[in-house]
Coordinates of C-alpha atoms in Angstrom, one line a residue:
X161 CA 147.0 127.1 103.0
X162 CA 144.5 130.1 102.7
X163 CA 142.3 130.7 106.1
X164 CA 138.8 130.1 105.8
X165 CA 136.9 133.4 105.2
X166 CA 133.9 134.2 107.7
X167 CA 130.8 133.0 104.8
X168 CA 132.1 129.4 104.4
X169 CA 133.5 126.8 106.6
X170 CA 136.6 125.2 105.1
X171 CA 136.6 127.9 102.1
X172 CA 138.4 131.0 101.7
X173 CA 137.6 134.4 100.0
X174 CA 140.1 133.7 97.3
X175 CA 138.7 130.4 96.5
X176 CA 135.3 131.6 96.1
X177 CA 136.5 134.3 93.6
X178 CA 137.7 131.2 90.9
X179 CA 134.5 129.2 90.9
X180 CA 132.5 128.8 87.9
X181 CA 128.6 130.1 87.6
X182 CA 127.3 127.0 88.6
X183 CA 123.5 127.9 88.4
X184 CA 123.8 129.3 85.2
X185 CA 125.6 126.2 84.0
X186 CA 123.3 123.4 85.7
X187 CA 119.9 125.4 84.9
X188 CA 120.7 125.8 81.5
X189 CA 120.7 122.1 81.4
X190 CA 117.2 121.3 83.2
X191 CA 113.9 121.7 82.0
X192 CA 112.0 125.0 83.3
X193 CA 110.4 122.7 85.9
X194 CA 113.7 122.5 87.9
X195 CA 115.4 125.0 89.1
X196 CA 118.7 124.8 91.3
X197 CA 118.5 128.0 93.3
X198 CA 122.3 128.2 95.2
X199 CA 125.3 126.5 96.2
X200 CA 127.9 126.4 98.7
X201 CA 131.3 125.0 99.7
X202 CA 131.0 122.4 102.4
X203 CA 133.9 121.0 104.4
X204 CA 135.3 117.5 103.4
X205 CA 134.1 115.2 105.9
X206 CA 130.3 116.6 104.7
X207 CA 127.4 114.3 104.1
X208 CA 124.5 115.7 103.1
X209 CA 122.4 112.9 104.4
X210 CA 123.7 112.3 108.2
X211 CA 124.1 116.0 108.4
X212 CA 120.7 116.6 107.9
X213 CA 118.6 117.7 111.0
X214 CA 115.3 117.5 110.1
X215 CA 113.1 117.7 106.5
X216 CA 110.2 119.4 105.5
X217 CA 107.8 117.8 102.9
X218 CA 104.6 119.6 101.3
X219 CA 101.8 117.0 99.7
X220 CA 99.7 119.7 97.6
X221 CA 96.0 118.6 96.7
X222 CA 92.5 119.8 95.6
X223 CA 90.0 120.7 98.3
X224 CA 86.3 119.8 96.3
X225 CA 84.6 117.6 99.2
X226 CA 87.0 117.1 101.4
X227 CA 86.4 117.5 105.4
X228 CA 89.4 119.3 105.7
X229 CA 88.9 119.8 109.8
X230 CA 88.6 115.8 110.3
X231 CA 91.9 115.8 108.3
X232 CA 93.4 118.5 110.7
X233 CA 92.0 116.2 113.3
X234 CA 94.1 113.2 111.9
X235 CA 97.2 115.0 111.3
X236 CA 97.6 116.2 114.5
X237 CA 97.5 112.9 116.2
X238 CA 100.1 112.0 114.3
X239 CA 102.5 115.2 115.8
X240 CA 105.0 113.9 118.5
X241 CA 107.2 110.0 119.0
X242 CA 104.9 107.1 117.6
X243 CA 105.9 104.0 115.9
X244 CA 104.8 104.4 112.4
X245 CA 105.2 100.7 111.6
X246 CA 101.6 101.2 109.7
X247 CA 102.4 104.2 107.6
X248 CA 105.5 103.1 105.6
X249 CA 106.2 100.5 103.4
X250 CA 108.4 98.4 104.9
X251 CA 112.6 98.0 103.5
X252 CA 113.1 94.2 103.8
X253 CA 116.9 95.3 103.3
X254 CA 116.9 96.9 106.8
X255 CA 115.4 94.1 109.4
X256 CA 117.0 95.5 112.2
X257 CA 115.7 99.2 111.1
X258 CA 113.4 100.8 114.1
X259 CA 110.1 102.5 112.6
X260 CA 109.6 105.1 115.1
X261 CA 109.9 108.4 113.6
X262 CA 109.6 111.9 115.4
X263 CA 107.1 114.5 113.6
X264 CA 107.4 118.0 114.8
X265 CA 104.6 119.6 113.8
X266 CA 101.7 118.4 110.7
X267 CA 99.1 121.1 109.1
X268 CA 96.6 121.3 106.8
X269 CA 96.6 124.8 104.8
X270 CA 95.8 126.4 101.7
X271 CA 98.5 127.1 99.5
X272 CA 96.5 130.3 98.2
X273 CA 94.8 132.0 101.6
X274 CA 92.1 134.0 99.4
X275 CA 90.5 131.1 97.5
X276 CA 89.7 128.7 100.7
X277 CA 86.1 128.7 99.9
X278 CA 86.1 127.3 96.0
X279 CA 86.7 123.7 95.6
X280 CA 88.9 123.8 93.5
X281 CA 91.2 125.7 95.9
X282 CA 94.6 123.9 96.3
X283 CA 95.6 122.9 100.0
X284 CA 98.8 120.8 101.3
X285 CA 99.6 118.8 104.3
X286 CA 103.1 120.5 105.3
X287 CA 105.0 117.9 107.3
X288 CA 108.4 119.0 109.5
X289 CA 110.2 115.9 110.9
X290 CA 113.3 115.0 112.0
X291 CA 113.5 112.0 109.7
X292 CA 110.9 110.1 107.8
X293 CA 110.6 106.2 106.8
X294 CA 110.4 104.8 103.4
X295 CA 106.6 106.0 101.8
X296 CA 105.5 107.2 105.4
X297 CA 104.2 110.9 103.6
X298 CA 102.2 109.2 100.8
X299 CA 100.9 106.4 103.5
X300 CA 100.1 109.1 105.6
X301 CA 98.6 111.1 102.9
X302 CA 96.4 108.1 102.0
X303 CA 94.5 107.6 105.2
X304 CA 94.2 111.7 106.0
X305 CA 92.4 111.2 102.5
X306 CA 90.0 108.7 103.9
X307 CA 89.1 110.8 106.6
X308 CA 88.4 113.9 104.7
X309 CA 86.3 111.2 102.4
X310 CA 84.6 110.4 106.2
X311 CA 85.1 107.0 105.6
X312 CA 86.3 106.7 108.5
X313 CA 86.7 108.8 112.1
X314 CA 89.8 110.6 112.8
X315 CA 90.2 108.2 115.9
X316 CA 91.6 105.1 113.0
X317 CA 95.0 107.9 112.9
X318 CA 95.3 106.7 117.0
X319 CA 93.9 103.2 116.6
X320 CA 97.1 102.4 113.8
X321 CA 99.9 104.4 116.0
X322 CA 98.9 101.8 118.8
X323 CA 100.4 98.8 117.4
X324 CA 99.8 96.7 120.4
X325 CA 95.8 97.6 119.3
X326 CA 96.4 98.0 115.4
X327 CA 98.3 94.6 115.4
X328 CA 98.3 93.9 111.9
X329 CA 99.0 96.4 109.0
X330 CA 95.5 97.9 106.8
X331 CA 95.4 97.0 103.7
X332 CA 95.2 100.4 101.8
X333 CA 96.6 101.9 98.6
X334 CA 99.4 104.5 99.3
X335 CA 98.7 108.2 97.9
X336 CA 100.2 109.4 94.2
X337 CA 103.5 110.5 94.5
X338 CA 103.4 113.3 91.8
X339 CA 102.0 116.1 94.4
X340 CA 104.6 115.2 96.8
X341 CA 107.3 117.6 97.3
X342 CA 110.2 117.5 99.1
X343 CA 110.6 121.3 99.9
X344 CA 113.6 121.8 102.5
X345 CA 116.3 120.3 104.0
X346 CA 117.7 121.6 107.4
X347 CA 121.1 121.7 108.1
X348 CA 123.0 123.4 110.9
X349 CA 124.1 126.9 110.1
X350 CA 127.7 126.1 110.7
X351 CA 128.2 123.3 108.3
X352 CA 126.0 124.8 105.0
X353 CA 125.2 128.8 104.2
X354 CA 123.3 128.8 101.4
X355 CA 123.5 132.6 99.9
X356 CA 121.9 132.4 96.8
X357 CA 122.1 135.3 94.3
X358 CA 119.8 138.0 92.7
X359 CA 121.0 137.1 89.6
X360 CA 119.9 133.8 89.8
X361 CA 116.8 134.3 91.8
X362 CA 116.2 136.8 88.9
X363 CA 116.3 134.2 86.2
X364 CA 114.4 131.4 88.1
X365 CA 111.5 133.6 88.9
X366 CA 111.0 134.6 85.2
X367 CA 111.0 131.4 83.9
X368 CA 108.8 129.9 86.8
X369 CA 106.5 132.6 85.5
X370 CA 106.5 131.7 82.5
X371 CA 105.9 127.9 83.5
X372 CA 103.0 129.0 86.4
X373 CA 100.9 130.9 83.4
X374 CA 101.0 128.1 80.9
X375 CA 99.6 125.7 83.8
X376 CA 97.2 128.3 85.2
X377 CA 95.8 128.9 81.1
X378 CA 95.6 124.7 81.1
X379 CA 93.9 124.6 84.2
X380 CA 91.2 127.2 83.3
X381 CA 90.6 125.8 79.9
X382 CA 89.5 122.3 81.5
X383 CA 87.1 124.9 83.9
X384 CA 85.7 126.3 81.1
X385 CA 84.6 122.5 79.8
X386 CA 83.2 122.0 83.0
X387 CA 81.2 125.0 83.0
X388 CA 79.8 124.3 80.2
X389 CA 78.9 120.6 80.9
X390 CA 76.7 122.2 84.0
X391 CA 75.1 124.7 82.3
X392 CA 73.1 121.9 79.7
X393 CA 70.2 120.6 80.0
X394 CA 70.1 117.0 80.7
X395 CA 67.1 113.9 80.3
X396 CA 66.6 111.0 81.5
X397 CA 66.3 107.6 79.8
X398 CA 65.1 104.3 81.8
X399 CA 66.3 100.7 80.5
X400 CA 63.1 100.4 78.4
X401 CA 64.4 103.5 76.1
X402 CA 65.3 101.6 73.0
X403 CA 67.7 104.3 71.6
X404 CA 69.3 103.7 75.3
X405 CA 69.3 99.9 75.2
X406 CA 73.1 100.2 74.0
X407 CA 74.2 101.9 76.5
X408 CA 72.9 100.4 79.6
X409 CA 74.2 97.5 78.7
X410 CA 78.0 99.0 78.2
X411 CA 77.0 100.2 81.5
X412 CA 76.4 96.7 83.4
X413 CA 79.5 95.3 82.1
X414 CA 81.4 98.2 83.3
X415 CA 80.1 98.4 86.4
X416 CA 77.8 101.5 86.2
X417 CA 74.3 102.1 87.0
X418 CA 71.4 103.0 84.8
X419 CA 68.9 105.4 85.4
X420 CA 65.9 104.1 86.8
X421 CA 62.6 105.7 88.1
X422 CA 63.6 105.6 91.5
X423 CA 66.4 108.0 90.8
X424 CA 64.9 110.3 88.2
X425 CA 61.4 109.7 86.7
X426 CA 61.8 109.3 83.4
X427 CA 61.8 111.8 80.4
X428 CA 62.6 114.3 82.9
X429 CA 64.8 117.0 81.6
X430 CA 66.7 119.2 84.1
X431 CA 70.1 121.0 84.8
X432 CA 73.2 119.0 84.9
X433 CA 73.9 121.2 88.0
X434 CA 70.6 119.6 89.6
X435 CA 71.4 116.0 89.3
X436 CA 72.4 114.9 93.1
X437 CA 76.2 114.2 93.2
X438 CA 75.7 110.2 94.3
X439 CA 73.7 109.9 91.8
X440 CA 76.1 111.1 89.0
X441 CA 78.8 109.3 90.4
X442 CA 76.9 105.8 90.0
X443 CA 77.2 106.7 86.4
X444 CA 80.5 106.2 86.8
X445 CA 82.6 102.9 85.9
X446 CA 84.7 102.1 88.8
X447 CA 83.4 105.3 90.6
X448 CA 83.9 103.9 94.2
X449 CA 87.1 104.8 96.0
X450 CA 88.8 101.8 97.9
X451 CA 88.5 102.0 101.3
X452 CA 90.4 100.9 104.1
X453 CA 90.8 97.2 104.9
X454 CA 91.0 96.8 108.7
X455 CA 92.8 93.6 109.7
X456 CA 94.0 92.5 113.0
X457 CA 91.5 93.3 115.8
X458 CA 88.7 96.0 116.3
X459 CA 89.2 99.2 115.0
X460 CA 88.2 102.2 116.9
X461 CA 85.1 103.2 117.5
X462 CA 83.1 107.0 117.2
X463 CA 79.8 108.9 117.7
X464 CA 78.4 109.0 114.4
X465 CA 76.0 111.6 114.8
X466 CA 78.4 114.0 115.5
X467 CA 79.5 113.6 111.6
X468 CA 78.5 116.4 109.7
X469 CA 77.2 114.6 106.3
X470 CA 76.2 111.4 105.6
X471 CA 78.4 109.1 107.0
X472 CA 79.7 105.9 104.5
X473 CA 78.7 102.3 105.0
X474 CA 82.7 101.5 106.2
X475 CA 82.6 104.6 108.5
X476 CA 79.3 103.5 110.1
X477 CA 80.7 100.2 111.0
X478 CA 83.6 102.4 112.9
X479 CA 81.0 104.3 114.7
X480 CA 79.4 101.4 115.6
X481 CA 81.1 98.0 116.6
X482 CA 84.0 98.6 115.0
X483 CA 85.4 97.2 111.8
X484 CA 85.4 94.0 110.9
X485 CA 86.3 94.4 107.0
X486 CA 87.5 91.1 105.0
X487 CA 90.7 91.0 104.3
X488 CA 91.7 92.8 101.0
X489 CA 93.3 90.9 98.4
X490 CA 96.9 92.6 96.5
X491 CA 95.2 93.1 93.2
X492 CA 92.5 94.7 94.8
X493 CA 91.7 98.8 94.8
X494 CA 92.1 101.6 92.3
X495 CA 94.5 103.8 93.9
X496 CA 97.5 104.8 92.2
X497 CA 100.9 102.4 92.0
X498 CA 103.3 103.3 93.8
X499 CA 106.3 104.3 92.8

């Protein structure tokens, strides 16, 4: 038997010499999207699940409105030992499976530090925990989401960790799964060494490249669009506009509103860029985000004048005596499926 050389555990010098170029093999197989980035020889008895310590996940999304402080505010409450029966979806295959989770620490940071300003300026909830339950990220991504909506306070993240308070579950729509990213496992030094090579790191940063400049050309093509809608000049047509008759009535079945003389007088023509958001968005099929459906008791309650906008019907109810929402029925909502 060969002794085990100081890199590896359970692996000698000698071995290591007789592998194959794994990367080179397994990365000439994916698509330029996934990259494996090193290897290393693990001892027998190894699982890479129980072994794991703790995990690291980063939820990426894009700033526009958001209140990204009452979201800090929510994700810190959520930092420490708290029975997150209300942020998972529950595994009926595990009945005897607890729900309390440990999170270690929970920001809310830009990705890129010199673009915090613009809304379209990409941020991420990073997430370091020793274990997580099935869906608890995306559930937890979903209600951050309602708070930097201010639908609600930052005080709902407490209310639903107390779950002899929060007694039932909310009804709510968990976040998309496609920004989710699952960015680092942490294992104990002794039992994994990762030491990944230039050669590879070489390769995998020239085709990421590559990859990051044909999104980046996408992404400021659809900018482009959009700087072009707000630059036109926009007018106004009421319900009695025949050549808009058509329309406003494609609008009613969809759900839309019209224009009427008690948003913009009519005839008026003005800059896209001067029509007031809330008013765009009623133009909007299906413009309204679902909110979230309280059940089970009052939900907690919040000074809304210390808000900092206008503060939505569900989140005034919070401020005020609490929620009292009816109770939300499964086909109900527009929020992505989950997968």
């Amino acid at each position: 038997a060969r002794a085990p050389g100081p890199t590896h555990p359970g692996c000698s010098d000698e071995d290591l010499k007789s592998e194959l170029p794994y990367m080179q093999m397994i990365n000439g197989c994916l698509p330029s999207a996934i990259r494996a980035v090193s290897w290393c020889p693990v001892l027998p008895h190894f699982n890479a699940r129980f072994a794991c310590s703790s995990r690291s996940y980063r939820y990426f999304f894009v700033k526009g409105h958001y209140d990204v402080e009452a979201m800090r505010d929510g994700a810190h409450r959520l930092v420490g030992e708290h029975d997150f029966m209300h942020f998972c979806k529950v595994d009926t295959s595990k009945p005897n499976m607890t729900t309390k989770r440990k999170i270690l620490s929970f920001e809310v940071e830009p990705v890129i530090k010199d673009s915090v300003d613009s809304p379209y300026s990409i941020w991420a909830f990073e997430i370091h925990a020793t274990a997580f339950l099935w869906h608890q990220v995306r559930a937890m991504a979903a209600i951050l989401f309602t708070l930097g909506r201010r639908e609600h306070p930052p005080e709902v993240v407490s209310w639903m960790l107390d779950t002899k308070k929060c007694t039932v579950k909310p009804a709510y729509s968990i976040a998309s799964d496609e920004p989710l990213l699952l960015s680092h496992c942490h294992f104990p030094p002794d039992l994994v060494n990762f030491l990944p090579s230039i050669a590879t790191h070489s390769r995998n940063d020239s085709v990421l490249d590559s990859l990051c400049s044909q999104v980046l050309c996408r992404g400021a093509l659809v900018v482009a669009m959009r700087q072009s809608l707000s630059g036109r000049d926009v007018v106004s047509a009421g319900e009695k506009d025949p050549r808009s008759a058509k329309r406003h009535e494609a609008d009613k079945t969809a759900g839309a509103a019209s224009e009427t003389a008690e948003d913009i007088p009519l005839g008026q023509t003005l800059k896209f860029t001067d029509v007031p958001l809330l008013i765009r968005q009623s133009f909007i099929p299906g413009h309204k985000r679902p909110s979230l459906i309280l059940l089970g008791g009052t939900g907690p309650k919040a000074d809304a004048a210390t808000r900092s906008a206008p503060t939505p019907p569900a989140a005034e109810a919070a401020a005020g005596n609490g929620l009292h929402l009816k109770r939300k029925r499964p086909d109900e909502g527009g929020a992505a499926p989950e997968s």
